[in-house]
Coordinates of C-alpha atoms and ligand atoms in Angstrom, one line a residue:
X7 CA 1.6 42.5 25.9
X8 CA -1.7 42.4 27.9
X9 CA -2.1 38.8 28.1
X10 CA 0.1 35.7 28.1
X11 CA -2.6 33.5 26.5
X12 CA -2.0 34.9 22.9
X13 CA -1.0 32.4 20.2
X14 CA 2.5 33.2 19.2
X15 CA 4.2 32.4 16.1
X16 CA 7.5 31.9 17.9
X17 CA 8.9 30.9 21.2
X18 CA 9.9 34.1 23.4
X19 CA 12.7 34.0 25.9
X20 CA 13.0 36.8 28.4
X21 CA 15.9 37.3 30.5
X22 CA 18.9 39.4 31.8
X23 CA 21.3 40.2 29.2
X24 CA 24.3 38.3 30.8
X25 CA 22.2 35.5 32.2
X26 CA 23.9 32.2 31.9
X27 CA 20.6 30.3 32.2
X28 CA 19.0 32.4 29.4
X29 CA 22.2 31.5 27.1
X30 CA 21.7 27.7 27.8
X31 CA 18.0 28.1 26.8
X32 CA 18.9 30.1 23.6
X33 CA 21.7 27.7 22.7
X34 CA 19.2 24.8 23.3
X35 CA 16.6 26.6 20.9
X36 CA 19.2 27.4 18.3
X37 CA 20.6 24.0 18.1
X38 CA 17.1 22.6 18.0
X39 CA 16.2 24.9 15.1
X40 CA 13.1 26.3 17.0
X41 CA 12.5 29.9 16.0
X42 CA 12.5 32.3 19.0
X43 CA 12.7 35.8 20.1
X44 CA 15.2 36.9 22.7
X45 CA 14.0 39.7 24.7
X46 CA 16.6 41.0 27.3
X47 CA 14.9 42.6 30.4
X48 CA 16.3 44.7 33.1
X49 CA 14.9 42.7 36.1
X50 CA 12.0 40.6 37.1
X51 CA 10.0 43.8 38.3
X52 CA 10.1 45.2 34.8
X53 CA 8.8 42.1 33.4
X54 CA 6.1 41.8 36.0
X55 CA 4.9 45.1 35.0
X56 CA 4.0 43.7 31.7
X57 CA 2.7 40.3 32.9
X58 CA 1.5 41.6 36.3
X59 CA -1.7 39.3 36.7
X60 CA 0.2 36.1 35.8
X61 CA 3.7 36.1 37.2
X62 CA 3.7 34.6 40.6
X63 CA 5.8 36.0 43.5
X64 CA 8.1 33.1 43.5
X65 CA 9.0 33.2 39.8
X66 CA 12.5 33.6 38.5
X67 CA 14.0 34.7 35.3
X68 CA 14.6 33.6 32.5
X69 CA 10.9 33.4 31.3
X70 CA 10.1 31.2 28.3
X71 CA 6.8 31.9 26.6
X72 CA 5.7 29.2 24.4
X73 CA 3.6 29.6 21.2
X74 CA 0.4 28.3 23.1
X75 CA 0.8 31.2 25.6
X76 CA 2.2 29.0 28.6
X77 CA 4.8 30.5 30.6
X78 CA 7.8 28.6 32.1
X79 CA 10.0 30.3 34.7
X80 CA 13.7 29.6 34.9
X81 CA 12.9 26.2 33.1
X82 CA 15.5 23.4 32.4
X83 CA 15.8 22.5 28.8
X84 CA 14.1 19.3 29.7
X85 CA 11.1 21.2 30.8
X86 CA 11.1 23.2 27.6
X87 CA 11.3 20.2 25.5
X88 CA 8.5 18.4 27.5
X89 CA 6.2 21.4 27.1
X90 CA 7.0 21.5 23.3
X91 CA 5.8 17.8 23.1
X92 CA 9.2 16.4 22.3
X93 CA 9.6 14.2 25.3
X94 CA 7.9 10.9 24.4
X95 CA 8.1 7.4 25.8
X96 CA 9.5 4.6 23.5
X97 CA 6.9 3.2 21.3
X98 CA 8.2 -0.3 21.4
X99 CA 9.8 -2.4 24.1
X100 CA 12.4 -3.9 21.4
X101 CA 14.1 -2.5 18.5
X102 CA 16.2 -4.1 15.7
X103 CA 18.9 -1.4 16.3
X104 CA 19.3 1.4 19.0
X105 CA 21.5 4.3 18.5
X106 CA 22.9 6.5 21.3
X107 CA 23.9 9.9 20.3
X108 CA 22.4 12.1 17.7
X109 CA 25.4 13.9 16.5
X110 CA 26.3 13.4 12.7
X111 CA 27.4 9.7 13.4
X112 CA 24.1 8.9 14.9
X113 CA 21.9 10.8 12.8
X114 CA 23.6 9.1 9.7
X115 CA 23.2 5.6 11.4
X116 CA 19.4 6.5 11.9
X117 CA 18.9 7.5 8.4
X118 CA 20.4 4.5 6.9
X119 CA 19.3 1.9 9.5
X120 CA 15.6 3.2 9.1
X121 CA 15.9 3.5 5.3
X122 CA 16.9 0.0 5.2
X123 CA 13.8 -1.2 7.0
X124 CA 15.2 -1.8 10.5
X125 CA 13.1 -0.8 13.5
X126 CA 15.2 2.0 14.9
X127 CA 15.5 4.1 17.9
X128 CA 17.9 7.1 18.3
X129 CA 18.3 8.3 21.7
X130 CA 20.0 12.0 22.5
X131 CA 20.6 13.3 25.8
X132 CA 20.8 17.0 24.7
X133 CA 20.1 18.5 21.4
X134 CA 20.1 17.0 17.8
X135 CA 23.5 17.8 16.1
X136 CA 26.0 17.1 18.7
X137 CA 29.3 18.8 18.6
X138 CA 28.4 19.7 14.9
X139 CA 25.3 21.3 16.0
X140 CA 27.2 24.0 17.9
X141 CA 29.4 24.9 14.8
X142 CA 28.2 28.3 13.3
X143 CA 29.4 27.2 9.9
X144 CA 30.7 23.8 8.7
X145 CA 32.7 24.8 5.5
X146 CA 34.2 21.3 4.7
X147 CA 31.3 19.1 4.5
X148 CA 30.9 17.7 0.9
X149 CA 28.2 19.2 -1.2
X150 CA 28.1 22.6 0.7
X151 CA 30.5 24.9 -1.1
X152 CA 29.2 27.8 0.9
X153 CA 29.3 26.0 4.1
X154 CA 26.1 25.2 6.3
X155 CA 25.4 25.9 9.8
X156 CA 25.6 22.8 12.0
X157 CA 22.1 23.2 13.3
X158 CA 20.7 23.2 9.8
X159 CA 22.6 20.2 8.9
X160 CA 21.4 18.3 11.8
X161 CA 17.8 19.5 11.2
X162 CA 17.8 18.3 7.8
X163 CA 19.3 14.9 8.8
X164 CA 16.6 14.7 11.7
X165 CA 14.0 15.1 9.0
X166 CA 15.4 12.5 6.8
X167 CA 15.7 10.1 9.8
X168 CA 11.9 10.7 10.8
X169 CA 10.9 10.4 7.2
X170 CA 12.3 6.9 7.0
X171 CA 10.6 6.0 10.2
X172 CA 13.3 6.2 12.9
X173 CA 12.0 6.9 16.4
X174 CA 13.8 9.9 18.2
X175 CA 13.9 10.1 21.9
X176 CA 15.3 13.4 23.0
X177 CA 16.7 14.6 26.4
X178 CA 17.2 11.0 27.2
X179 CA 20.6 9.5 28.3
X180 CA 21.7 5.9 28.3
X181 CA 23.0 5.5 31.9
X182 CA 23.8 1.7 32.1
X183 CA 24.1 -1.1 29.7
X184 CA 23.7 -4.8 30.1
X185 CA 23.8 -7.5 27.6
X186 CA 21.1 -10.2 28.3
X187 CA 20.7 -13.1 25.7
X188 CA 22.6 -11.3 23.0
X189 CA 20.5 -8.3 23.3
X190 CA 21.6 -4.9 24.7
X191 CA 19.3 -3.7 27.5
X192 CA 19.9 0.1 28.2
X193 CA 18.5 1.9 31.3
X194 CA 17.5 5.5 30.3
X195 CA 17.8 8.3 32.9
X196 CA 14.0 8.7 32.8
X197 CA 13.4 5.1 34.3
X198 CA 12.4 3.7 30.9
X199 CA 14.5 0.8 29.2
X200 CA 15.2 0.0 25.7
X201 CA 16.0 -3.4 24.3
X202 CA 17.7 -3.9 20.9
X203 CA 19.2 -6.8 18.9
X204 CA 22.1 -4.4 17.9
X205 CA 23.5 -1.3 19.1
X206 CA 25.4 1.6 17.6
X207 CA 27.2 3.9 20.2
X208 CA 27.7 7.3 18.7
X209 CA 27.9 9.3 21.8
X210 CA 30.9 11.5 20.8
X211 CA 33.1 13.6 22.9
X212 CA 32.8 16.4 25.1
X213 CA 35.6 19.0 24.6
X214 CA 37.4 20.3 27.6
X215 CA 36.7 23.8 28.4
X216 CA 39.0 26.5 29.7
X217 CA 36.8 27.0 32.7
X218 CA 36.6 30.9 32.3
X219 CA 33.4 32.7 33.5
X220 CA 32.5 34.1 30.1
X221 CA 33.5 31.2 28.1
X222 CA 29.9 30.3 27.1
X223 CA 29.2 33.9 26.0
X224 CA 32.0 33.7 23.4
X225 CA 31.3 30.2 22.2
X226 CA 31.5 30.4 18.3
X227 CA 32.0 34.4 18.7
X228 CA 35.7 34.0 19.3
X229 CA 36.2 31.0 21.2
X230 CA 36.1 27.7 19.2
X231 CA 36.7 24.2 20.4
X232 CA 39.1 22.1 18.2
X233 CA 40.7 23.6 15.1
X234 CA 39.6 22.2 11.8
X235 CA 41.3 23.3 8.6
X236 CA 38.2 24.9 7.4
X237 CA 38.4 27.7 9.9
X238 CA 42.0 28.8 8.7
X239 CA 40.9 30.7 5.8
X240 CA 38.5 32.7 8.0
X241 CA 41.6 33.9 10.0
X242 CA 43.3 35.8 7.1
X243 CA 45.7 38.3 8.5
X244 CA 44.4 37.9 12.1
X245 CA 46.4 37.2 15.4
X246 CA 45.0 33.8 16.2
X247 CA 45.6 32.1 19.6
X248 CA 45.7 28.3 20.0
X249 CA 45.6 26.8 23.5
X250 CA 47.1 23.5 24.1
X251 CA 50.4 21.9 23.4
X252 CA 49.5 18.5 21.8
X253 CA 49.6 17.3 18.3
X254 CA 46.3 18.7 17.4
X255 CA 47.2 22.2 18.6
X256 CA 50.6 21.8 16.7
X257 CA 48.8 20.7 13.6
X258 CA 46.2 23.6 13.9
X259 CA 49.1 26.2 14.4
X260 CA 50.7 25.0 11.2
X261 CA 47.7 25.2 9.4
X262 CA 46.6 28.7 10.7
X263 CA 50.1 30.3 10.0
X264 CA 49.5 30.0 6.3
X265 CA 46.8 32.6 6.5
X266 CA 47.0 34.4 9.8
X267 CA 49.4 37.3 10.4
X268 CA 50.6 35.6 13.7
X269 CA 49.7 32.5 15.7
X270 CA 50.3 32.3 19.3
X271 CA 50.4 29.0 21.0
X272 CA 49.5 29.1 24.7
X273 CA 50.8 26.3 26.9
X274 CA 50.7 25.6 30.6
X275 CA 54.1 23.9 30.7
X276 CA 57.6 25.0 30.1
X277 CA 58.3 22.8 27.2
X278 CA 56.5 21.8 23.9
X279 CA 58.7 18.7 23.4
X280 CA 57.0 16.8 26.1
X281 CA 53.6 16.8 24.2
X282 CA 54.3 17.5 20.6
X283 CA 55.7 15.0 18.0
X284 CA 59.2 16.0 17.2
X285 CA 58.3 16.5 13.4
X286 CA 55.7 19.1 14.2
X287 CA 57.9 20.8 16.9
X288 CA 60.8 21.2 14.3
X289 CA 58.4 22.8 11.8
X290 CA 56.7 25.0 14.4
X291 CA 60.1 26.4 15.5
X292 CA 61.0 27.3 12.0
X293 CA 58.0 29.3 11.3
X294 CA 58.5 33.2 11.7
X295 CA 54.9 33.9 12.5
X296 CA 54.3 31.2 15.3
X297 CA 55.2 32.1 18.8
X298 CA 54.8 30.2 22.0
X299 CA 53.9 31.5 25.3
X300 CA 55.0 29.0 28.0
X301 CA 53.8 28.6 31.5
X302 CA 50.7 30.6 30.5
X303 CA 46.9 30.4 30.8
X304 CA 44.1 32.6 29.5
X305 CA 42.6 34.2 32.6
X306 CA 40.0 36.5 31.1
X307 CA 38.1 37.1 28.0
X308 CA 36.4 40.4 27.0
X309 CA 34.6 41.9 24.1
X310 CA 31.1 43.2 23.1
X311 CA 29.1 40.5 21.8
X312 CA 32.2 39.1 19.9
X313 CA 35.5 38.3 21.5
X314 CA 37.9 41.3 21.2
X315 CA 40.6 40.7 23.9
X316 CA 42.1 38.1 26.0
X317 CA 44.3 38.4 29.1
X318 CA 47.1 35.7 29.3
X319 CA 48.8 35.3 32.8
X320 CA 52.4 33.8 33.1
X321 CA 52.1 31.3 36.0
X322 CA 55.7 31.8 37.3
X323 CA 55.9 35.6 37.1
X324 CA 52.2 36.2 37.7
X325 CA 52.4 39.0 35.0
X326 CA 49.1 39.5 32.9
X327 CA 49.2 40.7 29.4
X328 CA 46.3 41.6 27.2
X329 CA 46.1 40.8 23.5
X330 CA 43.6 41.9 21.1
X331 CA 42.1 39.0 19.1
X332 CA 38.9 37.6 17.5
X333 CA 40.3 33.9 17.4
X334 CA 41.1 31.6 20.3
X335 CA 41.1 27.8 19.2
X336 CA 40.9 25.5 22.3
X337 CA 42.8 22.4 21.5
X338 CA 43.2 20.8 25.0
X339 CA 41.5 17.5 24.1
X340 CA 38.1 16.2 25.4
X341 CA 36.6 13.1 27.0
X342 CA 34.5 10.5 25.2
X343 CA 31.0 10.1 26.5
X344 CA 31.4 6.4 27.4
X345 CA 30.6 6.3 31.2
X346 CA 27.7 4.1 30.3
X347 CA 30.1 1.3 29.2
X348 CA 32.3 1.2 32.2
X349 CA 30.6 -1.7 33.7
X350 CA 30.1 -3.7 30.4
X351 CA 32.6 -6.1 28.5
X352 CA 33.1 -3.2 25.9
X353 CA 36.8 -2.6 25.7
X354 CA 37.7 1.1 26.1
X355 CA 41.2 2.7 25.9
X356 CA 42.8 4.5 28.8
X357 CA 41.1 7.7 27.8
X358 CA 37.8 6.0 27.5
X359 CA 37.4 5.7 23.7
X360 CA 35.7 2.5 22.4
X361 CA 38.0 0.2 20.8
X362 CA 36.8 -1.5 17.6
X363 CA 37.8 -4.0 14.9
X364 CA 41.5 -4.6 14.3
X365 CA 42.4 -2.3 17.1
X366 CA 41.1 -5.0 19.5
X367 CA 44.0 -7.3 18.5
X368 CA 46.6 -5.0 19.7
X369 CA 47.9 -4.9 23.3
X370 CA 47.0 -3.8 25.9
X371 CA 43.4 -4.2 24.3
X372 CA 43.8 -7.9 23.2
X373 CA 44.1 -9.2 26.8
X374 CA 40.9 -7.3 27.8
X375 CA 38.3 -9.3 25.9
X376 CA 37.4 -12.9 25.3
X377 CA 38.7 -12.8 21.7
X378 CA 35.9 -15.3 20.8
X379 CA 34.6 -13.8 17.6
X380 CA 36.1 -11.7 14.8
X381 CA 34.9 -8.2 15.2
X382 CA 33.9 -6.2 12.1
X383 CA 35.6 -3.0 11.4
X384 CA 33.3 -0.7 13.6
X385 CA 32.4 -3.5 16.2
X386 CA 33.5 -3.4 19.7
X387 CA 34.7 -6.2 21.8
X388 CA 30.8 -7.2 22.4
X389 CA 29.1 -8.8 19.2
X390 CA 26.3 -6.7 17.8
X391 CA 27.6 -3.5 19.6
X392 CA 29.2 -1.1 17.1
X393 CA 30.8 2.3 17.6
X394 CA 30.9 5.2 15.1
X395 CA 32.3 8.7 14.8
X396 CA 34.4 10.5 17.6
X397 CA 33.7 8.2 20.4
X398 CA 35.8 5.4 18.5
X399 CA 39.4 4.9 19.4
X400 CA 41.6 6.4 16.6
X401 CA 38.7 8.1 15.0
X402 CA 39.2 11.0 12.7
X403 CA 37.4 14.1 14.3
X404 CA 35.4 15.3 11.4
X405 CA 31.7 15.6 10.4
X406 CA 32.2 13.7 7.2
X407 CA 33.9 10.6 8.8
X408 CA 31.3 10.6 11.6
X409 CA 28.6 10.4 8.9
X410 CA 30.6 7.9 6.9
X411 CA 30.9 5.7 9.9
X412 CA 27.4 6.0 10.9
X413 CA 26.3 4.8 7.5
X414 CA 29.0 2.0 7.5
X415 CA 28.0 0.8 11.2
X416 CA 24.4 0.0 9.7
X417 CA 25.9 -2.3 7.1
X418 CA 27.7 -4.2 9.7
X419 CA 24.4 -4.4 11.8
X420 CA 22.7 -5.7 8.8
X421 CA 25.2 -8.4 8.5
X422 CA 25.1 -9.2 12.1
X423 CA 21.4 -9.5 12.3
X424 CA 21.1 -11.6 9.2
X425 CA 23.6 -14.0 10.7
X426 CA 22.1 -14.0 14.0
X427 CA 18.5 -13.9 13.5
Ligands
FAD13 C1 32.7 24.0 17.6 C2 33.0 22.9 16.8 C3 33.3 23.1 15.4 C4 33.6 22.0 14.4 N1 33.7 22.3 13.2 C5 33.9 21.3 12.3 C6 34.0 21.5 11.0 O1 33.9 22.6 10.5 N2 34.2 20.5 10.2 C7 34.4 19.1 10.6 O2 34.5 18.3 9.7 N3 34.3 18.9 12.0 C8 34.1 20.0 12.8 N4 34.1 19.8 14.1 C9 34.1 18.3 14.5 C10 32.8 17.7 14.4 O3 31.7 18.4 14.9 C11 32.9 16.2 15.2 O4 33.8 15.5 14.6 C12 31.5 15.6 14.9 O5 30.3 16.2 15.4 C13 31.5 14.1 15.6 O6 30.3 13.5 15.4 P1 29.9 12.4 16.4 O7 28.4 12.1 16.0 O8 30.8 11.3 16.4 O9 29.8 13.0 17.8 P2 29.1 14.3 18.6 O10 28.9 15.3 17.5 O11 30.0 14.5 19.6 O12 27.7 13.8 18.9 C14 27.5 13.0 20.1 C15 26.3 13.0 20.5 O13 25.8 12.1 21.5 C16 25.2 12.6 22.7 N5 25.3 11.6 23.8 C17 26.5 11.7 24.5 N6 26.2 10.8 25.4 C18 25.2 10.1 25.5 C19 24.3 9.2 26.1 N7 24.8 8.5 27.2 N8 22.9 9.0 25.8 C20 22.4 9.7 24.6 N9 23.2 10.6 24.0 C21 24.3 10.8 24.3 C22 25.6 13.9 22.7 O14 24.8 14.7 23.5 C23 25.9 14.4 21.3 O15 24.7 15.1 20.8 C24 33.8 20.8 15.0 C25 33.5 20.5 16.2 C26 33.0 21.6 17.3 C27 33.0 21.3 18.8

């Protein structure tokens, strides 16, 4: 490694083995399907010895070496994307449809909108793929009997959207929306503005985290957010832990107990009945291989590359117990990404999900909007503004349903545009 100017076939990431900053970079590159080599180093001096004539005194790890030989020290993912040439300005001032969020719903909407000839811009604040992009294997998506990694599914969809002419703006975030003369004007966090005749919000949700120091390290390597039925078969004969006491946690426990040796539900409270539907509670209490740890929290994770052991602390007795496990499913809910909608006329439910279609006629939503048009199934309380995927009130949190809603939303956009313009 004499020179940093060599043309490389891959990005190289150098950093301390346990560095969180390096993890964030690797995660971004992995989710963006960028080929890279990860080279752990002991410290900056060690690395400087290899790059001595180039690394300035102030430089910090991690170091990213781009294929053209340029070096980025402790860069943000924005800086990496910029230097890879991914950050571009919007090509047009106005589009037929703007789509926010490039998870399965937004990508699907982009494919269908662009393929039907609509001028389409897709804006994504992080990496393509959304939550699905973080999944190591999606086993229940139609047409992939052996499963597919979330990042590969997302990359295929990205290529399809680009092929049909959709414009994709990465590392951009819609921060504020306004409706002027029936058009949506969105301010992006980089100061640019996008105007569109119709809009699809596919901004999804962000799962709540446990808040443990090593949580990111074991993401998808023992710690999983949500608990789809596809994962259950992977846990055959294992001891599985589920964190959370809501219905999604309860359903997951019943699902996992068919395959796992034992399922342990960990809840903060003293009682499941406060958070769990009666029918689920009844069934759970009858299952011999499901146990519940009340008043409990996971307080530590450990392993070597993959999760091997968790520590659970009882908040009343303060006793800590260790359990060997490779599977912890975190079902403590999430928050929809709808901050941008808070000052608009779009009706959200109490948790922040966007309310669409017939749900708008139910209370308390009915009294929160003008009720001066008949919204289509995926239309919000603002005409021409649609929602698809997890961000929608009452949505089904699955890749297939997000993809279906993205495609369906485009049909409604098409109808809206032909009636309006
Ligand atoms: C680890 C994991 C594994 C999963 N495994 C499965 C599985 O095996 N099978 C299955 O069916 N489901 C699975 N799911 C659920 C599935 O991934 C989601 O239901 C699906 O991704 C929802 O798609 P979406 O497009 O609605 O939202 P998301 O995937 O949440 O995507 C939303 C996107 O919007 C972006 N965004 C948010 N705010 C803004 C903004 N203001 N401006 C621009 N962009 C914004 C986000 O960065 C994100 O990329 C899994 C979920 C997780 C977390």
